[in-house]
C-alpha cells in the first residue's frame, strides 16, 4: 500500500557504471516528469568517465511532485518533501559507503533538475558538482531564497534554452545567482532557441564536471 505521507518511499534506485566500492565519484541522476530512472540512466552512456557510479532513483507514478515547480511549495507536498528525502537518504547512504558529499554529483533534467537544485540549496555543502539541465530552484516568483550553509566552491553547471516552455529563463538566472551567492562556481549557459532537451554542448560540460 502506498504511503501517502511519504509517497516515494521504497521506490527502487537503479545503478550503472562503476561499483560504489572503489568509485571515484557517485552521480545521482534525477529523471523528469513522466520519465523514468532508466531514461536518465541512458544519459550516462554519453559520459566518458569509467570510474563513476551512476545512481537513478525512481519516482512513484513517474512524477516527483504534481504541480509546476513554480506553484506554491505547499501545493506540491507531501510529494516534494518525500522526493527531497529520497535524495537525502541516497547522499547519506553514499557517505556510509565511503563516498562523502564532496565525491557526489547531483544531476537532473527538467523536474529532476529542479529537484536536484532545490536539494542542493537546502543542503548546501561542498559537493563534487551539481548539473541542472533545464531546471532551477523550486517555488513561485518572489520566493525568499534564504538557505543555510555554503557550497565552498562546488562547481555548478546550469544549462537551459532561452525559450524553454517549462523553465522560464529568469528562474535559471535567479537560481545561478543564488548558487553564486552561496559560494558555488557557476557555469551558466543559456542556449538561444533550443528546445526542452539536452544538447551536445551540455553533455560536454557535464563530462568536464565529472572529470574534475
Coordinates of C-alpha atoms in Angstrom, one line a residue, residues 72-163:
X72 CA 3.3 27.4 -4.2
X73 CA 5.5 24.9 -2.4
X74 CA 2.7 23.6 -0.2
X75 CA 0.7 22.5 -3.2
X76 CA 3.4 20.0 -4.1
X77 CA 3.5 18.4 -0.7
X78 CA 3.9 15.7 0.5
X79 CA 5.5 14.7 -2.8
X80 CA 8.2 17.3 -2.8
X81 CA 9.3 16.6 0.7
X82 CA 9.3 12.9 0.0
X83 CA 11.3 13.4 -3.1
X84 CA 13.9 15.6 -1.3
X85 CA 14.0 12.9 1.3
X86 CA 14.9 10.3 -1.3
X87 CA 18.0 12.3 -2.4
X88 CA 19.0 13.0 1.2
X89 CA 18.8 9.3 2.0
X90 CA 21.0 8.5 -1.0
X91 CA 23.6 11.1 -0.1
X92 CA 23.7 9.7 3.5
X93 CA 24.0 6.1 2.3
X94 CA 26.8 7.0 -0.1
X95 CA 28.7 8.7 2.8
X96 CA 28.3 5.5 4.8
X97 CA 29.7 3.6 1.8
X98 CA 32.8 5.8 1.6
X99 CA 31.6 8.5 -0.8
X100 CA 31.0 11.7 1.1
X101 CA 29.2 14.7 -0.4
X102 CA 32.4 16.1 -1.9
X103 CA 32.5 13.0 -4.1
X104 CA 28.9 13.2 -5.1
X105 CA 27.5 14.9 -8.2
X106 CA 23.8 15.9 -8.2
X107 CA 22.3 15.9 -11.6
X108 CA 18.9 16.1 -13.1
X109 CA 16.8 17.0 -16.2
X110 CA 13.7 19.2 -16.1
X111 CA 11.7 18.3 -13.0
X112 CA 14.7 16.3 -11.9
X113 CA 17.0 19.3 -12.3
X114 CA 14.6 21.4 -10.2
X115 CA 14.6 18.8 -7.5
X116 CA 18.4 18.4 -7.6
X117 CA 18.8 22.2 -7.4
X118 CA 16.4 22.6 -4.5
X119 CA 18.0 19.8 -2.6
X120 CA 21.5 21.2 -3.1
X121 CA 20.4 24.7 -1.9
X122 CA 18.6 23.2 1.2
X123 CA 21.6 21.0 2.0
X124 CA 24.4 23.3 0.9
X125 CA 27.9 21.9 1.4
X126 CA 30.9 21.0 -0.8
X127 CA 29.7 18.6 -3.5
X128 CA 31.7 17.2 -6.3
X129 CA 29.2 19.1 -8.5
X130 CA 25.7 20.0 -9.5
X131 CA 24.4 19.8 -13.0
X132 CA 20.9 21.3 -13.6
X133 CA 19.8 20.5 -17.2
X134 CA 16.8 22.7 -17.9
X135 CA 15.8 23.4 -14.3
X136 CA 16.0 25.8 -11.4
X137 CA 15.1 26.4 -7.8
X138 CA 11.5 25.5 -6.7
X139 CA 8.8 27.9 -5.7
X140 CA 6.7 30.7 -7.1
X141 CA 8.1 34.0 -8.2
X142 CA 9.2 36.0 -5.2
X143 CA 10.1 33.0 -3.1
X144 CA 12.6 34.1 -0.4
X145 CA 15.9 32.3 -1.2
X146 CA 17.2 32.0 2.4
X147 CA 19.2 28.8 2.6
X148 CA 21.7 27.8 5.3
X149 CA 25.2 26.6 4.5
X150 CA 27.6 27.3 1.7
X151 CA 28.9 25.4 -1.3
X152 CA 32.6 26.1 -0.7
X153 CA 33.5 26.2 -4.4
X154 CA 31.2 23.5 -5.6
X155 CA 31.1 23.5 -9.4
X156 CA 27.6 24.1 -10.7
X157 CA 26.6 23.7 -14.3
X158 CA 23.2 25.2 -15.4
X159 CA 22.1 24.8 -19.0
X160 CA 18.7 25.8 -20.5
X161 CA 17.1 27.2 -23.5
X162 CA 16.0 30.9 -23.6
X163 CA 12.6 29.8 -24.8

